[in-house]
Amino acid sequence: MINWFPGHMAKASKEIEETKPLDLIIEIVDARAIKNTRNDELSKNINKPKIIIALKKDLSDIRITENTNIHITCINDNTFKNTILKILNSFFSEKIQKLKSKGLLMPQFYIMVIGLPNVGKSSFINKLTNFQTKVNVQNKPGVTRKKQMIKISDNFFIYDTPGIMIKKIRSNEQGYILSLLNIIKRENIPVEEVAKWAFNFYQNKYRKEFNNYFAYTGNDFYDFINFLCIKYKFYAKDSKLDNKKAVEFFIDLIKSGKITKVNYEK
């Protein structure tokens, strides 16, 4: 079992429990791997209602889920903010009506957004605020450093929190998937092993799309890497094939979603 450098949970759980007021938790996951990007261990320690928003629908071949608490969407959708507000209004509808019947015409609810590093929390919040209150976003894990509270409507306020890594990665396969989703930092992953797993996964699940994209018809990982070196002219200074550069290139292509829409839990 590879050491994937997991983070710690106790401090995160305590911080969430001590946050007041708090009416709801939104967990952000990746639509390409909903189960593997959920933080079930953290949820077990928090006694708060929760809904799950799966982002990057445009990169995923999953469209529906049997779990009614999971909503699949994409921040690039023009109706994104209205969709999220509709979900929140539906969730709080009974409370809103009860509070209005008691004379509180503009009830306010406080929501915490959690999720693994680089899963899309900050982009999610920026889109909801129309980028008027901008949360720092970078294409690498662990950029958000401190908790912030942001107004997204007259009714709803959101706490943004730093990305929280799961306590323990259950298998190397989960580690590979989280690496390909850019959730685990590149310096913490066995790059060649991740690339080899990805090659075999695409060959088994998306062979037609994979072969069409690369115009490659073989089935051997190392042959494929040599193929990339020649196709894209990856050569070292001594004119030998630069396999390391080809592996990095392959992983970056997968992360970008350019090869095909994917469901890692298919």
Short mmCIF file of C-alpha atoms in Angstrom, two decimals:
data_model
loop_
_atom_site.label_atom_id
_atom_site.label_comp_id
_atom_site.label_asym_id
_atom_site.label_seq_id
_atom_site.Cartn_x
_atom_site.Cartn_y
_atom_site.Cartn_z
CA MET A 1 0.00 0.00 0.00
CA ILE A 2 1.44 3.36 -1.06
CA ASN A 3 1.73 6.14 1.53
CA TRP A 4 -0.48 8.84 0.03
CA PHE A 5 0.24 11.42 2.76
CA PRO A 6 -3.31 11.68 4.16
CA GLY A 7 -4.35 14.64 6.28
CA HIS A 8 -5.82 14.82 9.77
CA MET A 9 -9.51 14.85 10.62
CA ALA A 10 -9.90 15.62 14.33
CA LYS A 11 -9.10 19.34 14.02
CA ALA A 12 -11.39 19.73 11.01
CA SER A 13 -14.33 18.03 12.74
CA LYS A 14 -13.90 20.20 15.82
CA GLU A 15 -13.73 23.39 13.73
CA ILE A 16 -16.97 22.54 11.93
CA GLU A 17 -18.80 21.57 15.14
CA GLU A 18 -17.74 24.83 16.79
CA THR A 19 -18.94 26.97 13.88
CA LYS A 20 -22.10 28.81 14.90
CA PRO A 21 -24.60 29.47 13.51
CA LEU A 22 -24.59 26.56 11.08
CA ASP A 23 -27.72 25.15 9.45
CA LEU A 24 -26.42 23.00 6.61
CA ILE A 25 -23.28 21.45 5.18
CA ILE A 26 -22.70 21.35 1.43
CA GLU A 27 -20.10 18.80 0.46
CA ILE A 28 -18.49 19.41 -2.92
CA VAL A 29 -17.42 16.28 -4.81
CA ASP A 30 -16.23 15.53 -8.34
CA ALA A 31 -18.88 14.08 -10.68
CA ARG A 32 -16.22 11.84 -12.24
CA ALA A 33 -15.76 9.97 -8.96
CA ILE A 34 -18.52 10.83 -6.48
CA LYS A 35 -17.87 8.02 -3.99
CA ASN A 36 -14.10 8.42 -4.02
CA THR A 37 -14.25 12.19 -3.48
CA ARG A 38 -16.75 12.05 -0.62
CA ASN A 39 -15.45 12.58 2.90
CA ASP A 40 -17.58 10.00 4.75
CA GLU A 41 -15.25 9.86 7.76
CA LEU A 42 -15.71 13.57 8.40
CA SER A 43 -19.48 13.35 8.00
CA LYS A 44 -19.75 10.63 10.65
CA ASN A 45 -18.40 13.04 13.25
CA ILE A 46 -20.69 15.97 12.40
CA ASN A 47 -24.31 16.11 13.49
CA LYS A 48 -25.57 18.47 10.80
CA PRO A 49 -27.82 17.97 7.74
CA LYS A 50 -25.88 17.67 4.49
CA ILE A 51 -26.40 17.79 0.75
CA ILE A 52 -23.83 16.86 -1.87
CA ILE A 53 -23.06 18.92 -4.97
CA ALA A 54 -21.12 17.04 -7.65
CA LEU A 55 -19.28 19.48 -9.91
CA LYS A 56 -17.68 19.00 -13.34
CA LYS A 57 -20.70 17.38 -14.94
CA ASP A 58 -19.23 18.52 -18.27
CA LEU A 59 -16.24 16.19 -17.74
CA SER A 60 -18.25 13.22 -16.46
CA ASP A 61 -20.31 10.62 -18.28
CA ILE A 62 -22.56 10.20 -15.22
CA ARG A 63 -25.87 12.02 -15.52
CA ILE A 64 -28.14 10.71 -12.75
CA THR A 65 -27.75 9.24 -9.28
CA GLU A 66 -30.18 7.30 -7.11
CA ASN A 67 -29.24 9.40 -4.08
CA THR A 68 -31.64 12.36 -3.95
CA ASN A 69 -29.18 14.28 -1.74
CA ILE A 70 -26.64 14.35 -4.57
CA HIS A 71 -27.04 17.06 -7.21
CA ILE A 72 -24.88 16.92 -10.34
CA THR A 73 -24.07 20.21 -12.01
CA CYS A 74 -21.42 22.34 -13.68
CA ILE A 75 -20.29 25.84 -12.71
CA ASN A 76 -20.04 26.78 -16.41
CA ASP A 77 -23.78 26.31 -16.83
CA ASN A 78 -25.59 29.64 -17.26
CA THR A 79 -28.30 28.50 -14.86
CA PHE A 80 -25.83 27.33 -12.19
CA LYS A 81 -26.58 29.94 -9.52
CA ASN A 82 -30.35 29.65 -9.97
CA THR A 83 -30.04 25.86 -9.75
CA ILE A 84 -28.13 26.01 -6.45
CA LEU A 85 -30.50 28.58 -4.94
CA LYS A 86 -33.45 26.42 -6.00
CA ILE A 87 -31.86 23.43 -4.22
CA LEU A 88 -31.33 25.50 -1.06
CA ASN A 89 -34.82 27.00 -1.12
CA SER A 90 -36.29 23.52 -1.53
CA PHE A 91 -34.20 22.16 1.34
CA PHE A 92 -35.21 24.98 3.71
CA SER A 93 -38.78 25.44 2.41
CA GLU A 94 -40.54 24.19 5.56
CA LYS A 95 -38.33 26.26 7.86
CA ILE A 96 -38.78 29.34 5.70
CA GLN A 97 -42.58 29.01 5.82
CA LYS A 98 -42.60 28.45 9.60
CA LEU A 99 -40.35 31.45 10.23
CA LYS A 100 -42.39 33.67 7.91
CA SER A 101 -45.59 32.62 9.68
CA LYS A 102 -43.98 33.91 12.88
CA GLY A 103 -43.24 37.27 11.28
CA LEU A 104 -39.64 36.75 10.16
CA LEU A 105 -39.96 37.78 6.51
CA MET A 106 -36.28 37.35 5.60
CA PRO A 107 -34.93 34.29 7.44
CA GLN A 108 -31.21 33.73 7.13
CA PHE A 109 -29.41 30.39 6.97
CA TYR A 110 -25.73 29.64 7.39
CA ILE A 111 -24.08 26.97 5.28
CA MET A 112 -20.61 25.47 5.35
CA VAL A 113 -18.94 24.27 2.18
CA ILE A 114 -16.51 21.39 2.65
CA GLY A 115 -14.65 19.04 0.36
CA LEU A 116 -11.30 17.60 -0.56
CA PRO A 117 -8.55 20.01 -1.66
CA ASN A 118 -8.92 21.34 -5.21
CA VAL A 119 -12.31 19.70 -5.73
CA GLY A 120 -13.88 23.03 -6.73
CA LYS A 121 -15.15 24.67 -3.53
CA SER A 122 -13.74 28.12 -4.19
CA SER A 123 -14.91 28.12 -7.83
CA PHE A 124 -18.34 27.06 -6.56
CA ILE A 125 -18.53 30.03 -4.17
CA ASN A 126 -17.09 32.51 -6.66
CA LYS A 127 -19.77 31.57 -9.16
CA LEU A 128 -22.54 31.95 -6.56
CA THR A 129 -21.33 35.46 -5.69
CA ASN A 130 -20.83 36.41 -9.36
CA PHE A 131 -17.15 36.90 -8.47
CA GLN A 132 -18.02 40.00 -6.41
CA THR A 133 -16.35 38.42 -3.37
CA LYS A 134 -13.55 36.43 -4.87
CA VAL A 135 -12.15 33.38 -3.10
CA ASN A 136 -8.59 32.48 -4.04
CA VAL A 137 -8.51 29.75 -6.71
CA GLN A 138 -5.47 27.97 -8.10
CA ASN A 139 -5.12 24.72 -10.01
CA LYS A 140 -3.40 22.92 -7.17
CA PRO A 141 -4.53 21.40 -3.89
CA GLY A 142 -4.58 23.31 -0.61
CA VAL A 143 -4.88 26.97 -1.66
CA THR A 144 -7.75 28.08 0.63
CA ARG A 145 -6.14 28.63 4.03
CA LYS A 146 -8.73 30.12 6.38
CA LYS A 147 -12.47 30.12 6.96
CA GLN A 148 -14.47 32.92 5.31
CA MET A 149 -18.20 33.81 5.42
CA ILE A 150 -19.75 35.05 2.17
CA LYS A 151 -23.27 36.26 1.35
CA ILE A 152 -24.79 34.57 -1.72
CA SER A 153 -28.37 35.87 -1.33
CA ASP A 154 -30.55 37.65 1.22
CA ASN A 155 -31.36 34.25 2.74
CA PHE A 156 -28.11 32.33 2.48
CA PHE A 157 -24.62 32.86 3.83
CA ILE A 158 -21.78 30.44 3.13
CA TYR A 159 -18.66 29.58 5.08
CA ASP A 160 -15.73 28.59 2.91
CA THR A 161 -13.17 26.30 4.53
CA PRO A 162 -9.74 24.96 3.58
CA GLY A 163 -9.77 21.66 1.70
CA ILE A 164 -9.88 18.72 4.09
CA MET A 165 -8.13 15.52 3.05
CA ILE A 166 -9.71 12.22 4.03
CA LYS A 167 -8.16 10.53 7.03
CA LYS A 168 -7.14 7.40 5.20
CA ILE A 169 -7.02 6.44 1.54
CA ARG A 170 -8.57 2.99 1.40
CA SER A 171 -6.67 1.59 -1.57
CA ASN A 172 -4.03 2.42 -4.15
CA GLU A 173 -6.83 2.63 -6.72
CA GLN A 174 -8.47 5.43 -4.78
CA GLY A 175 -5.10 7.16 -4.59
CA TYR A 176 -4.67 6.86 -8.35
CA ILE A 177 -8.14 8.32 -8.96
CA LEU A 178 -7.60 11.24 -6.57
CA SER A 179 -4.27 11.92 -8.27
CA LEU A 180 -5.91 12.05 -11.70
CA LEU A 181 -8.52 14.45 -10.32
CA ASN A 182 -5.68 16.72 -9.12
CA ILE A 183 -6.71 16.29 -5.47
CA ILE A 184 -3.41 14.77 -4.33
CA LYS A 185 -0.38 16.96 -4.96
CA ARG A 186 1.81 15.80 -7.82
CA GLU A 187 4.90 15.64 -5.62
CA ASN A 188 3.13 13.07 -3.41
CA ILE A 189 2.23 10.60 -6.14
CA PRO A 190 4.14 7.77 -7.87
CA VAL A 191 3.68 9.35 -11.29
CA GLU A 192 4.48 6.32 -13.44
CA GLU A 193 2.21 4.04 -11.39
CA VAL A 194 -0.66 6.51 -11.69
CA ALA A 195 -0.16 6.79 -15.44
CA LYS A 196 -0.02 3.02 -15.87
CA TRP A 197 -3.24 2.56 -13.89
CA ALA A 198 -4.92 5.29 -15.98
CA PHE A 199 -3.78 3.65 -19.23
CA ASN A 200 -5.25 0.28 -18.19
CA PHE A 201 -8.47 1.93 -16.97
CA TYR A 202 -9.03 3.78 -20.24
CA GLN A 203 -8.16 0.69 -22.25
CA ASN A 204 -10.76 -1.33 -20.34
CA LYS A 205 -13.53 1.27 -20.04
CA TYR A 206 -13.00 3.84 -22.81
CA ARG A 207 -10.88 2.05 -25.37
CA LYS A 208 -12.64 3.45 -28.44
CA GLU A 209 -12.45 7.06 -27.25
CA PHE A 210 -8.86 6.60 -26.08
CA ASN A 211 -7.68 5.10 -29.36
CA ASN A 212 -9.52 7.72 -31.40
CA TYR A 213 -7.93 10.56 -29.45
CA PHE A 214 -4.37 9.30 -29.71
CA ALA A 215 -4.69 7.29 -32.97
CA TYR A 216 -3.11 4.44 -31.00
CA THR A 217 -4.15 0.80 -31.36
CA GLY A 218 -1.75 -1.02 -29.05
CA ASN A 219 -2.39 -2.32 -25.54
CA ASP A 220 0.96 -2.04 -23.74
CA PHE A 221 1.64 0.90 -21.43
CA TYR A 222 5.35 1.22 -22.13
CA ASP A 223 4.80 0.92 -25.85
CA PHE A 224 2.20 3.68 -25.53
CA ILE A 225 4.64 5.95 -23.70
CA ASN A 226 7.23 5.41 -26.44
CA PHE A 227 4.48 6.17 -28.96
CA LEU A 228 3.79 9.50 -27.22
CA CYS A 229 7.49 10.39 -27.24
CA ILE A 230 7.68 9.91 -30.98
CA LYS A 231 4.30 11.46 -31.77
CA TYR A 232 4.91 14.61 -29.71
CA LYS A 233 8.71 14.67 -30.09
CA PHE A 234 9.62 14.17 -26.44
CA TYR A 235 13.38 13.65 -26.54
CA ALA A 236 16.05 14.09 -23.90
CA LYS A 237 19.31 15.96 -24.56
CA ASP A 238 21.03 12.74 -25.64
CA SER A 239 18.31 12.21 -28.27
CA LYS A 240 16.80 9.31 -26.30
CA LEU A 241 13.06 9.13 -25.77
CA ASP A 242 12.01 11.24 -22.78
CA ASN A 243 9.60 8.81 -21.15
CA LYS A 244 9.25 10.91 -18.00
CA LYS A 245 8.02 13.90 -20.00
CA ALA A 246 5.58 11.68 -21.90
CA VAL A 247 4.16 10.29 -18.64
CA GLU A 248 3.67 13.79 -17.24
CA PHE A 249 2.04 14.88 -20.50
CA PHE A 250 -0.33 11.90 -20.41
CA ILE A 251 -1.42 12.63 -16.82
CA ASP A 252 -1.98 16.31 -17.61
CA LEU A 253 -4.17 15.36 -20.58
CA ILE A 254 -6.30 13.14 -18.37
CA LYS A 255 -6.68 15.87 -15.75
CA SER A 256 -7.80 18.32 -18.42
CA GLY A 257 -10.64 16.02 -19.52
CA LYS A 258 -9.67 16.36 -23.19
CA ILE A 259 -9.54 12.62 -23.96
CA THR A 260 -13.17 11.82 -23.14
CA LYS A 261 -15.82 12.28 -20.47
CA VAL A 262 -15.16 9.74 -17.75
CA ASN A 263 -16.65 8.00 -14.72
CA TYR A 264 -13.92 6.46 -12.58
CA GLU A 265 -16.52 4.43 -10.70
CA LYS A 266 -18.05 2.91 -13.83
#
